[in-house]
Coordinates of C-alpha atoms in Angstrom, one line a residue:
Chain A
M345 CA 79.0 109.6 126.5
R346 CA 81.4 110.6 129.6
Y347 CA 83.2 113.3 129.1
I348 CA 86.7 113.7 131.0
K349 CA 89.7 115.8 130.9
L350 CA 93.5 114.9 129.8
S351 CA 95.8 117.8 131.0
S352 CA 99.3 118.0 128.9
K353 CA 101.1 117.5 131.9
N354 CA 99.4 114.1 132.5
F355 CA 100.1 112.8 128.6
G356 CA 103.1 110.7 129.1
R357 CA 101.9 108.9 132.2
F358 CA 98.8 108.5 129.8
F359 CA 100.5 107.6 126.8
K360 CA 103.1 104.9 129.0
S361 CA 99.4 103.1 130.8
L362 CA 98.2 102.2 127.4
E363 CA 100.8 100.0 127.1
A364 CA 99.6 97.5 129.6
W365 CA 96.9 97.5 126.9
G366 CA 99.0 95.6 124.1
T367 CA 101.7 97.2 121.5
L368 CA 101.0 101.3 120.9
Y369 CA 101.0 102.0 117.2
A370 CA 101.0 105.8 116.5
P371 CA 101.2 108.1 113.3
V372 CA 105.2 109.1 112.8
K373 CA 106.8 110.4 110.1
R374 CA 108.9 109.0 107.8
G375 CA 110.7 111.4 105.1
C376 CA 107.8 113.3 103.4
I377 CA 105.0 110.7 104.6
Y378 CA 103.4 109.8 107.4
S379 CA 102.4 106.2 108.7
F380 CA 101.6 104.3 111.9
Q381 CA 104.4 102.7 113.4
E382 CA 105.0 101.1 116.6
V383 CA 106.4 103.6 119.7
H384 CA 107.2 103.7 122.5
D385 CA 107.6 107.4 123.3
P386 CA 105.4 110.3 123.2
G387 CA 107.9 112.2 120.9
E388 CA 108.4 109.8 118.2
M389 CA 104.7 110.7 117.6
A390 CA 103.5 113.3 115.2
L391 CA 100.0 113.8 116.2
D392 CA 99.8 117.1 113.7
Y393 CA 99.8 114.7 110.9
N394 CA 97.2 115.6 107.9
R395 CA 97.1 111.5 107.3
T396 CA 99.0 108.2 106.6
M397 CA 99.7 106.4 103.5
L398 CA 98.2 103.1 104.6
P399 CA 95.2 103.3 106.8
P400 CA 94.9 101.4 109.9
K401 CA 93.2 98.7 107.7
K402 CA 96.5 97.1 107.4
F403 CA 96.4 96.3 111.0
F404 CA 93.7 94.1 110.3
F405 CA 93.6 93.3 106.7
R406 CA 97.2 93.2 106.4
P407 CA 98.3 93.9 102.6
K408 CA 100.1 90.4 102.5
E409 CA 99.3 87.4 104.8
A410 CA 98.9 83.4 105.0
I411 CA 95.3 82.4 105.8
L412 CA 95.9 78.6 106.0
R413 CA 99.5 76.5 106.2
L414 CA 99.3 73.2 104.5
K415 CA 100.8 70.5 106.9
N416 CA 100.3 66.7 106.2
G417 CA 97.7 67.4 103.9
R418 CA 95.4 69.5 106.0
W419 CA 94.8 73.1 106.4
E420 CA 96.2 74.6 109.6
E421 CA 94.7 77.7 110.7
E422 CA 96.8 80.7 110.9
V423 CA 94.9 83.1 113.3
E424 CA 97.5 85.4 115.5
A425 CA 96.5 88.4 116.8
E426 CA 98.7 90.5 119.7
P427 CA 96.8 92.9 121.4
M428 CA 97.1 96.2 119.8
V429 CA 96.9 99.9 120.6
L430 CA 95.8 102.4 117.8
F431 CA 96.7 105.7 118.6
G432 CA 95.9 109.2 116.8
L433 CA 93.0 107.9 114.4
H434 CA 91.5 110.8 112.6
P435 CA 87.6 110.1 112.4
C436 CA 87.7 109.4 108.5
D437 CA 89.6 106.6 109.6
I438 CA 86.9 105.4 112.0
H439 CA 84.6 105.3 109.9
G440 CA 86.8 103.8 107.1
L441 CA 87.4 100.8 110.2
K442 CA 83.4 100.9 110.7
I443 CA 82.6 100.0 106.5
L444 CA 85.2 97.4 107.0
D445 CA 83.4 95.7 110.0
K446 CA 80.5 96.1 107.5
V447 CA 82.2 92.9 105.6
Y448 CA 84.4 91.1 107.1
L449 CA 82.6 90.8 110.3
D450 CA 79.0 90.3 108.7
E451 CA 78.4 86.2 109.0
P452 CA 80.5 84.3 108.5
A453 CA 82.9 86.4 109.9
D454 CA 86.2 86.6 108.9
P455 CA 88.5 85.3 111.7
Y456 CA 92.1 87.1 110.8
Y457 CA 90.2 90.2 110.7
K458 CA 87.7 89.7 113.9
S459 CA 90.4 88.5 116.1
R460 CA 92.3 91.7 115.7
R461 CA 89.9 93.7 115.7
E462 CA 88.7 92.3 119.4
K463 CA 91.9 92.4 120.8
T464 CA 92.4 95.9 120.2
L465 CA 91.8 99.5 121.4
I466 CA 91.4 102.8 119.0
I467 CA 92.0 106.0 120.1
G468 CA 90.7 108.7 118.2
I469 CA 92.1 112.6 117.7
S470 CA 90.6 115.3 116.4
C471 CA 92.2 117.0 113.3
M472 CA 92.8 120.0 111.0
P473 CA 91.4 119.0 107.2
D474 CA 94.0 119.8 104.4
E475 CA 93.2 120.6 101.0
Y476 CA 92.6 117.1 100.1
C477 CA 89.7 116.3 102.7
F478 CA 86.3 115.7 102.1
C479 CA 85.0 114.0 104.8
K480 CA 82.5 117.0 106.3
S481 CA 80.5 116.7 102.8
L482 CA 80.3 113.0 103.7
G483 CA 79.1 113.0 107.1
T484 CA 82.1 111.1 108.5
H485 CA 84.5 114.5 109.5
F486 CA 83.3 113.4 113.0
A487 CA 83.2 110.0 115.1
M488 CA 80.0 109.1 117.3
D489 CA 81.2 105.7 118.0
G490 CA 84.0 103.0 117.0
F491 CA 86.7 104.2 119.1
D492 CA 87.1 103.5 123.0
L493 CA 88.6 106.7 123.7
F494 CA 88.9 110.0 121.5
L495 CA 90.9 112.9 122.3
H496 CA 89.8 116.7 121.7
E497 CA 92.9 119.1 121.2
L498 CA 92.5 122.0 124.2
P499 CA 94.7 124.9 124.6
D500 CA 95.7 122.8 128.0
G501 CA 95.4 119.4 127.1
W502 CA 92.7 117.1 125.5
L503 CA 89.2 116.6 126.2
V504 CA 88.3 112.9 125.9
R505 CA 85.0 111.3 124.7
I506 CA 84.8 107.5 126.2
G507 CA 82.9 105.4 123.7
S508 CA 82.9 101.9 125.1
V509 CA 83.3 100.3 127.8
R510 CA 87.1 99.4 127.8
G511 CA 87.2 103.6 127.2
H512 CA 85.6 103.4 130.8
E513 CA 88.3 100.9 131.9
I514 CA 91.2 103.1 131.3
A515 CA 89.8 105.8 133.0
W516 CA 89.0 104.1 135.5
E517 CA 91.9 102.5 135.9
N518 CA 94.1 105.7 135.5
G519 CA 91.8 107.5 137.3
E520 CA 94.1 110.4 139.2
L521 CA 95.0 111.6 135.5
F522 CA 92.0 112.4 134.6
E523 CA 90.1 115.4 135.7
E524 CA 86.4 116.4 135.5
V525 CA 85.5 119.1 132.3
T526 CA 84.9 122.5 133.2
D527 CA 82.5 125.2 131.0
E528 CA 86.3 126.6 130.0
D529 CA 87.2 123.4 128.1
L530 CA 83.9 123.3 126.3
A531 CA 84.0 126.4 125.4
N532 CA 87.3 125.7 123.7
F533 CA 85.6 122.5 122.3
K534 CA 83.4 124.4 120.3
E535 CA 85.4 126.7 119.4
F536 CA 87.6 124.2 118.0
E537 CA 85.3 122.5 116.0
E538 CA 83.8 125.7 114.4
K539 CA 87.5 126.9 113.7
R540 CA 87.2 122.8 112.2
S541 CA 84.4 123.3 110.4
K542 CA 85.1 126.1 108.1
A543 CA 88.7 124.6 107.5
F544 CA 87.3 122.6 104.9
Q545 CA 87.9 123.4 101.3
K546 CA 86.7 120.5 99.1
E547 CA 83.4 119.6 98.8
L548 CA 81.1 116.9 97.5
P549 CA 77.7 117.7 97.6
Q550 CA 75.6 114.4 98.4
E551 CA 72.1 116.3 97.3
G552 CA 71.1 113.0 94.7
L553 CA 74.6 112.1 94.2
A554 CA 73.8 108.2 93.7
D555 CA 71.3 108.6 91.0
M556 CA 72.9 110.6 89.1
L557 CA 75.8 109.1 88.9
D558 CA 73.9 105.8 88.1
L559 CA 72.1 108.0 85.3
A560 CA 75.8 109.3 83.6
Y561 CA 77.1 105.7 83.5
N562 CA 77.6 106.5 79.5
S563 CA 78.9 109.9 80.3
P564 CA 82.2 111.5 78.5
V565 CA 84.0 112.2 81.5
W566 CA 84.3 108.7 82.5
K567 CA 86.0 108.4 79.6
K568 CA 88.3 111.0 79.8
Y569 CA 89.7 110.4 83.1
A570 CA 90.5 106.6 82.3
E571 CA 92.5 108.1 79.7
I572 CA 94.7 110.0 81.9
C573 CA 94.5 106.8 84.8
L574 CA 97.8 105.3 84.7
A575 CA 95.8 102.1 86.2
C576 CA 98.2 101.7 88.5
G577 CA 95.9 100.9 92.0
N578 CA 97.6 103.2 94.1
C579 CA 94.5 104.8 94.8
N580 CA 92.4 101.0 96.0
M581 CA 96.0 100.2 98.1
V582 CA 95.6 103.4 100.5
C583 CA 91.9 103.9 100.8
P584 CA 90.8 103.1 104.4
T585 CA 87.2 101.1 102.5
C586 CA 88.6 99.0 99.5
R587 CA 89.2 95.7 101.0
C588 CA 89.2 93.4 97.4
Y589 CA 92.0 90.5 98.2
E590 CA 93.1 87.6 95.8
V591 CA 94.6 84.6 97.2
C592 CA 97.2 82.1 96.2
D593 CA 98.6 79.2 97.1
R594 CA 102.4 78.8 98.0
W595 CA 104.6 76.0 98.4
V596 CA 107.4 76.1 101.1
D597 CA 109.0 72.6 100.6
A598 CA 107.6 69.7 99.1
Y599 CA 105.4 68.9 101.9
K600 CA 103.8 72.4 102.9
A601 CA 102.6 75.0 101.4
V602 CA 100.7 78.2 102.3
R603 CA 97.5 79.7 101.4
E604 CA 98.0 83.6 101.3
R605 CA 95.6 86.7 100.1
R606 CA 97.0 90.1 99.3
Y607 CA 95.5 93.1 98.6
D608 CA 93.8 93.4 94.8
S609 CA 92.8 96.4 93.1
C610 CA 89.9 96.3 90.7
F611 CA 91.9 98.3 88.4
M612 CA 93.9 95.2 87.3
E613 CA 92.9 93.7 84.5
N614 CA 92.7 90.2 85.8
H615 CA 90.2 91.4 88.4
G616 CA 86.9 90.6 86.4
L617 CA 88.4 87.8 84.6
V618 CA 86.7 84.3 84.6
A619 CA 87.3 81.0 83.7
G620 CA 87.8 80.4 79.8
G621 CA 89.1 83.8 79.2
H622 CA 85.9 86.0 79.8
N623 CA 86.4 89.4 81.1
F624 CA 82.9 91.2 82.9
R625 CA 85.3 94.4 82.8
P626 CA 87.7 94.4 79.6
T627 CA 88.8 98.1 79.1
R628 CA 90.7 100.4 81.5
L629 CA 87.2 103.0 81.0
D630 CA 84.7 99.8 82.9
R631 CA 87.4 99.3 85.6
F632 CA 87.8 103.1 86.3
R633 CA 84.2 103.4 86.5
H634 CA 83.9 100.6 88.5
R635 CA 86.0 101.5 91.3
Y636 CA 84.2 105.3 91.8
Y637 CA 80.7 103.1 91.6
C638 CA 81.8 101.1 94.7
K639 CA 82.9 104.1 96.0
S640 CA 80.1 106.5 95.5
Y641 CA 77.4 103.1 96.2
F642 CA 75.4 104.5 99.1
D643 CA 74.2 101.9 101.9
P644 CA 71.1 103.3 103.6
S645 CA 72.6 101.6 107.0
A646 CA 76.0 103.0 106.5
G647 CA 76.1 105.7 104.1
Y648 CA 78.8 105.8 101.2
N649 CA 81.7 104.0 100.6
C650 CA 84.3 106.3 100.8
V651 CA 85.3 108.1 103.8
G652 CA 86.7 111.8 102.0
C653 CA 90.1 111.0 103.9
G654 CA 91.9 112.4 100.7
R655 CA 94.3 109.2 100.1
C656 CA 93.6 108.3 97.0
D657 CA 94.2 112.2 95.6
E658 CA 97.6 112.8 97.5
F659 CA 99.0 109.7 96.2
C660 CA 97.5 109.3 92.2
P661 CA 100.7 109.8 90.5
A662 CA 98.2 110.9 87.7
K663 CA 96.9 114.1 89.8
I664 CA 93.0 112.6 89.2
E665 CA 90.7 114.5 91.7
H666 CA 87.9 112.3 93.4
V667 CA 85.5 115.2 94.3
K668 CA 86.4 116.7 90.6
V669 CA 85.7 113.3 88.8
L670 CA 82.5 112.8 90.8
E671 CA 81.1 116.8 90.1
E672 CA 82.3 116.7 86.5
V673 CA 80.5 113.2 86.1
R674 CA 77.3 114.6 87.8
G675 CA 77.7 118.1 85.9
S676 CA 77.8 116.3 82.6
L677 CA 74.1 115.2 83.3
Q678 CA 72.7 118.6 81.8
Chain B
M737 CA 84.9 77.6 112.8
N738 CA 87.2 79.2 110.2
P739 CA 84.7 80.4 106.9
Y740 CA 87.7 79.4 104.9
Q741 CA 88.6 76.0 105.8
T742 CA 87.4 73.0 103.4
Y743 CA 86.2 69.5 104.2
D744 CA 88.0 66.6 102.5
A745 CA 85.5 65.4 100.0
R746 CA 86.3 61.3 97.8
I747 CA 86.0 61.2 94.2
L748 CA 83.8 58.6 93.2
E749 CA 83.5 58.5 90.0
V750 CA 85.3 60.4 86.8
K751 CA 83.4 60.3 84.2
D752 CA 84.1 62.0 80.7
L753 CA 80.8 64.1 79.3
T754 CA 82.6 65.4 76.3
S755 CA 86.3 66.2 75.2
R756 CA 86.6 69.1 77.6
E757 CA 83.8 68.6 80.3
K758 CA 84.5 65.7 83.1
L759 CA 81.7 64.5 85.4
F760 CA 83.0 64.2 89.3
T761 CA 80.9 62.7 91.7
L762 CA 82.2 63.6 95.5
R763 CA 81.1 62.5 98.7
F764 CA 82.6 63.8 102.0
L765 CA 85.1 61.7 104.4
D766 CA 83.8 63.2 107.1
P767 CA 80.3 61.4 107.4
E768 CA 79.2 64.2 110.2
V769 CA 80.1 66.7 107.2
E770 CA 78.4 64.7 104.6
A771 CA 75.0 64.4 107.0
K772 CA 75.0 68.1 107.4
F773 CA 75.2 69.2 103.4
D774 CA 72.3 69.9 102.4
F775 CA 72.1 72.8 99.0
R776 CA 69.6 74.1 96.7
P777 CA 69.7 73.8 92.9
G778 CA 71.8 76.9 91.4
Q779 CA 74.1 76.8 94.6
F780 CA 78.3 76.5 94.3
V781 CA 80.9 75.3 96.2
I782 CA 84.8 76.2 96.4
V783 CA 87.0 72.8 95.3
D784 CA 90.3 73.3 96.9
I785 CA 93.1 71.7 95.4
R786 CA 95.7 71.8 98.3
G787 CA 98.4 73.3 97.2
F788 CA 97.6 74.7 94.2
G789 CA 94.6 77.0 94.5
E790 CA 90.5 77.0 95.0
F791 CA 88.0 77.8 92.2
P792 CA 83.8 77.8 92.3
I793 CA 82.0 75.3 90.7
S794 CA 78.0 75.1 90.1
I795 CA 76.4 71.5 91.7
C796 CA 75.4 69.7 88.9
S797 CA 73.6 66.9 90.5
S798 CA 70.2 67.4 92.3
P799 CA 69.8 67.3 96.3
T800 CA 66.9 64.6 96.0
R801 CA 69.5 62.0 95.5
R802 CA 71.7 61.8 99.2
G803 CA 74.9 60.3 99.8
Y804 CA 76.8 62.1 96.5
F805 CA 77.0 65.3 95.0
Q806 CA 78.4 65.9 91.4
L807 CA 80.4 68.8 89.5
C808 CA 80.9 69.0 85.9
I809 CA 83.8 70.4 85.2
R810 CA 85.3 71.9 81.6
K811 CA 89.0 72.1 81.5
V812 CA 89.5 75.6 80.8
G813 CA 92.1 77.0 82.8
R814 CA 95.6 76.0 85.2
M815 CA 93.4 74.7 88.3
T816 CA 90.6 72.9 85.9
K817 CA 93.6 70.5 84.0
F818 CA 94.9 69.9 87.5
V819 CA 91.2 68.5 88.6
H820 CA 90.5 66.3 84.9
K821 CA 94.3 64.7 86.0
M822 CA 92.6 63.2 89.1
K823 CA 91.5 59.9 89.8
E824 CA 88.3 57.9 91.2
G825 CA 89.5 57.6 95.0
D826 CA 91.4 61.2 94.8
V827 CA 90.8 63.6 97.8
V828 CA 89.8 67.1 96.9
G829 CA 88.6 70.2 99.4
I830 CA 85.1 71.4 99.3
R831 CA 83.6 74.4 100.8
G832 CA 79.9 75.6 100.4
P833 CA 77.1 75.3 99.6
Y834 CA 77.2 79.2 98.5
G835 CA 75.2 81.4 97.2
N836 CA 71.3 81.9 97.4
G837 CA 69.8 79.0 94.7
F838 CA 66.8 78.8 92.7
P839 CA 63.5 79.5 95.0
M840 CA 62.4 75.8 94.7
E841 CA 60.1 76.2 96.9
K842 CA 58.4 79.5 95.5
M843 CA 58.0 77.7 92.0
E844 CA 56.2 74.4 93.3
G845 CA 53.0 73.7 91.1
S846 CA 54.1 75.9 88.0
N847 CA 55.4 75.4 84.9
L848 CA 59.5 75.2 84.5
I849 CA 61.2 76.7 81.2
L850 CA 64.7 75.9 82.0
V851 CA 66.8 77.8 79.3
A852 CA 70.6 76.2 79.0
G853 CA 73.6 77.7 76.4
G854 CA 76.4 75.3 76.9
L855 CA 77.9 74.1 79.9
G856 CA 74.5 77.0 81.4
M857 CA 73.3 73.4 81.2
A858 CA 75.1 72.0 84.1
P859 CA 73.4 74.3 87.3
L860 CA 70.5 73.8 85.5
R861 CA 70.2 69.8 85.0
S862 CA 69.8 70.3 89.1
V863 CA 67.1 72.0 88.4
L864 CA 65.8 69.5 86.3
W865 CA 66.3 66.2 88.1
Y866 CA 65.0 67.8 91.6
A867 CA 61.6 69.0 89.1
I868 CA 61.4 65.1 88.5
D869 CA 62.4 63.9 91.9
T870 CA 59.9 65.7 93.7
G871 CA 57.3 66.0 91.4
K872 CA 56.0 69.5 92.8
Y873 CA 55.6 71.2 89.3
E874 CA 53.3 71.5 86.5
N875 CA 55.4 70.8 83.4
V876 CA 59.0 71.2 82.7
W877 CA 60.7 72.0 79.6
L878 CA 64.1 72.0 78.5
L879 CA 65.4 74.6 75.8
Y880 CA 69.1 73.7 75.5
G881 CA 71.7 75.2 72.9
T882 CA 75.0 73.8 72.4
K883 CA 77.3 73.9 69.7
A884 CA 77.9 70.1 68.4
Y885 CA 76.3 67.1 68.8
E886 CA 79.2 66.0 70.9
D887 CA 79.1 69.2 73.0
I888 CA 75.4 68.0 74.6
L889 CA 76.7 67.7 78.0
F890 CA 74.6 64.7 80.2
R891 CA 74.2 63.3 76.3
D892 CA 72.7 59.8 77.5
E893 CA 70.1 61.9 79.7
I894 CA 69.0 64.4 77.0
I895 CA 68.8 61.4 74.6
H896 CA 66.7 59.6 77.5
L897 CA 64.6 63.0 78.3
L898 CA 63.6 63.1 74.4
K899 CA 62.5 60.2 74.2
H900 CA 60.8 59.3 77.9
G901 CA 60.1 62.8 79.3
E902 CA 56.7 62.7 78.1
A903 CA 56.0 60.2 81.1
M904 CA 57.9 62.5 83.8
N905 CA 56.3 65.6 82.3
C906 CA 58.9 67.3 81.1
S907 CA 59.9 68.0 77.3
V908 CA 63.4 68.8 75.8
K909 CA 64.3 70.6 72.9
L910 CA 67.2 71.2 71.7
A911 CA 69.3 73.4 69.3
Y912 CA 72.9 72.8 67.8
E913 CA 75.3 74.9 65.8
V914 CA 77.3 72.5 63.6
E915 CA 76.0 69.5 61.2
S916 CA 76.9 66.4 62.1
P917 CA 75.8 62.5 61.1
S918 CA 74.4 62.2 64.8
C919 CA 72.4 65.2 64.9
I920 CA 71.0 64.9 61.4
Y921 CA 69.8 61.3 62.9
L922 CA 68.3 63.1 66.5
E923 CA 66.8 65.7 64.4
R924 CA 65.2 63.1 62.6
G925 CA 64.0 60.7 65.2
F926 CA 62.5 64.1 67.2
S927 CA 61.7 66.5 64.5
D928 CA 59.2 68.4 66.5
R929 CA 62.5 69.0 69.2
V930 CA 65.4 69.1 67.5
C931 CA 66.9 71.7 65.6
K932 CA 69.7 73.5 63.8
G933 CA 70.1 76.7 65.2
V934 CA 70.5 78.6 68.5
V935 CA 68.4 78.0 71.6
T936 CA 65.9 80.9 70.9
D937 CA 65.0 79.5 67.3
L938 CA 63.4 77.1 70.1
F939 CA 60.8 79.0 71.3
R940 CA 59.3 79.4 68.3
G941 CA 56.0 78.1 68.2
E942 CA 55.6 77.7 71.6
E943 CA 53.4 79.5 73.9
F944 CA 53.1 79.3 77.4
D945 CA 50.6 80.5 80.5
V946 CA 52.7 83.1 81.8
E947 CA 50.5 83.3 85.0
N948 CA 51.9 79.9 86.0
T949 CA 55.1 79.8 84.3
Y950 CA 59.0 80.3 85.5
A951 CA 61.9 81.1 83.2
L952 CA 65.3 79.9 84.9
I953 CA 68.4 80.6 82.3
C954 CA 71.9 79.8 82.3
G955 CA 74.6 80.3 79.8
P956 CA 77.3 82.4 78.3
P957 CA 76.7 86.1 78.9
V958 CA 76.1 86.8 75.4
M959 CA 72.8 84.8 75.5
Y960 CA 70.8 86.3 78.4
K961 CA 69.6 89.6 76.5
F962 CA 68.2 87.2 73.4
V963 CA 66.8 84.6 75.8
I964 CA 65.3 87.4 78.0
R965 CA 64.1 89.1 75.1
E966 CA 61.6 85.8 73.7
L967 CA 60.2 85.7 76.9
L968 CA 59.1 89.3 78.0
D969 CA 57.9 89.1 73.7
R970 CA 55.4 86.6 75.4
K971 CA 55.0 88.3 78.2
L972 CA 56.3 86.6 81.5
S973 CA 56.5 89.1 84.1
P974 CA 60.5 90.0 84.9
G975 CA 59.9 88.6 88.9
R976 CA 59.2 84.8 86.9
I977 CA 63.0 85.1 84.9
Y978 CA 65.7 83.7 87.0
M979 CA 69.3 83.7 85.9
T980 CA 72.4 82.1 87.5
L981 CA 75.3 84.4 86.6
E982 CA 79.2 83.9 86.9
R983 CA 81.7 86.2 88.0
R984 CA 84.6 85.3 89.8
M985 CA 84.4 84.5 93.2
R986 CA 87.5 83.7 95.3
C987 CA 85.6 83.9 98.4
G988 CA 82.0 82.8 97.8
I989 CA 81.3 85.0 100.9
G990 CA 81.0 88.3 100.5
K991 CA 84.1 89.5 101.0
C992 CA 86.8 89.5 98.6
G993 CA 84.8 91.6 96.1
H994 CA 85.9 90.6 92.8
C995 CA 82.3 89.5 92.3
I996 CA 80.6 93.1 93.1
V997 CA 78.5 94.5 90.1
G998 CA 76.6 96.9 90.1
T999 CA 76.8 101.2 90.6
S1000 CA 76.4 103.7 93.3
T1001 CA 72.3 103.3 93.6
S1002 CA 72.6 98.8 93.6
I1003 CA 75.6 96.4 94.6
K1004 CA 75.5 92.9 94.7
Y1005 CA 77.6 90.3 95.6
V1006 CA 77.3 87.7 92.8
C1007 CA 78.4 85.2 95.2
K1008 CA 76.0 86.2 98.0
D1009 CA 73.3 88.1 96.9
G1010 CA 73.0 85.4 93.7
P1011 CA 74.0 83.7 91.5
V1012 CA 70.5 84.0 91.4
F1013 CA 69.3 86.7 89.9
T1014 CA 65.4 88.1 88.3
Y1015 CA 65.2 90.2 85.4
W1016 CA 63.9 92.8 88.3
D1017 CA 67.3 92.7 89.9
A1018 CA 68.9 93.6 86.6
L1019 CA 66.8 96.3 85.3
S1020 CA 68.0 97.7 89.0
T1021 CA 71.9 96.7 88.7
R1022 CA 73.8 97.8 86.0
G1023 CA 76.5 95.6 84.7
L1024 CA 74.7 92.0 86.0
I1025 CA 73.7 90.6 82.2

């Protein structure tokens, strides 16, 4: 890793220089929520944001998109990818993209996701946790890779970690904007990280979590929460690692059709429905439990399918708390 | 190459199997695609009716018979109703084959017990003809449970094997639930092999060399538990029990998430990790059967 410093006075020029790499998207405040939107001026950004409603997955795996177009009886590909710069991603979202990468870039790679991913620059930014964050207990509160540049806040600027060749290129091309890191900066960086580490209010203890949950398959806690749950699927939509999709064909006119895919939710009744009407997850309890098991699945090479961003809690209309459900399920074993 | 792109295949023949199922014989239009298309018994393809949608279906012909492949399609929903209206010469899109299929090489030299229930006969027919055509398997038993005589899939082939299976080291047993004159005629002709009942009744009196036998099961979800119990009672190792499963598969390549099964310790994609699983997999992955 290479470390450099970007002082506050150079931030504006640095921001402008990124425009050469693609359309800039950054968190902005819209009403009471934050959202990744196209920005042209540093002033538009809300870099002190806690979390956006939709995670950055929306840039790669779109809420709704045409994948094939039918013309003259043949499917034509619909791969359009513009160069993008995603500015200000939190470590949990960077981890979320890594989990999506594992699925969508695994052979055979999804061409839509892949082309967008390849053309996108990721610039991370440090954050302070709020009452919903539990990324620290999942190890996703710090990004070691998966970004081009990562900006850590310092009193007078940013400590920049360079995470890729493209990151090096940006630093190289804008050499005059960056300085060497001083001992004082390092002390500030260390102090910030320590302060941040202590600021987490929520924790999901990992010890034996996957096994405990598996053993508690018949726990009454699942039932209790399934009854509270509205099965609206909000948690799936806002989750940075949920990526189920549904496909349908739509006629544009008598000669043209499009094959579209859109976000799907495992809370929907038809998620496990097969031809003939057999449903592999017929009840809300089955579907509720399925989502929690999918999120808590522990992959030895990639960790959990959850990054602890807290979106599912914040945007749940029934106020169901992810950590609380898992803790109660685990507790019900005794 | 876009994995969602499908290839044109022409319907060479449409045959009524029952009132609900039709057998479609297909061949790719592009000779290059046709030459490259190879599959294992137990694998499936995704059929694309352009402008209407896609659906997964298992291949019911054997890879030993080149130049075409066959799909047995039951009319159950919007898409399959559409397919049933198609005629010889019509073109559909196909992508695949997908899934792991049965480990045919591994099972060479062993006995195979195929246990089929209803539409489960379709993927097992691929195994059946593969085994008969290659002759690399000791004995093949087919235990087939069906609702009524009219519902027997590939009826001509089944009756042919009832009559002449011995010569091909293949023994067929049939269980039906609804009595009819045709069934009684069959039962009279093959009293030791045809009976009224369910597929597990066919196990009665059946003994096999557990060291040298594999069981392959396909049928409705309710069937697995009972068939597996019969096999385990006869001391067949869970690793020798293969099942092929059905789920809602949209993409076939482990992306869309509909076919995910399991819990926090083990998650499987039926389309990619399956659809063929052993009973060991079922023991370690909840929700598989």
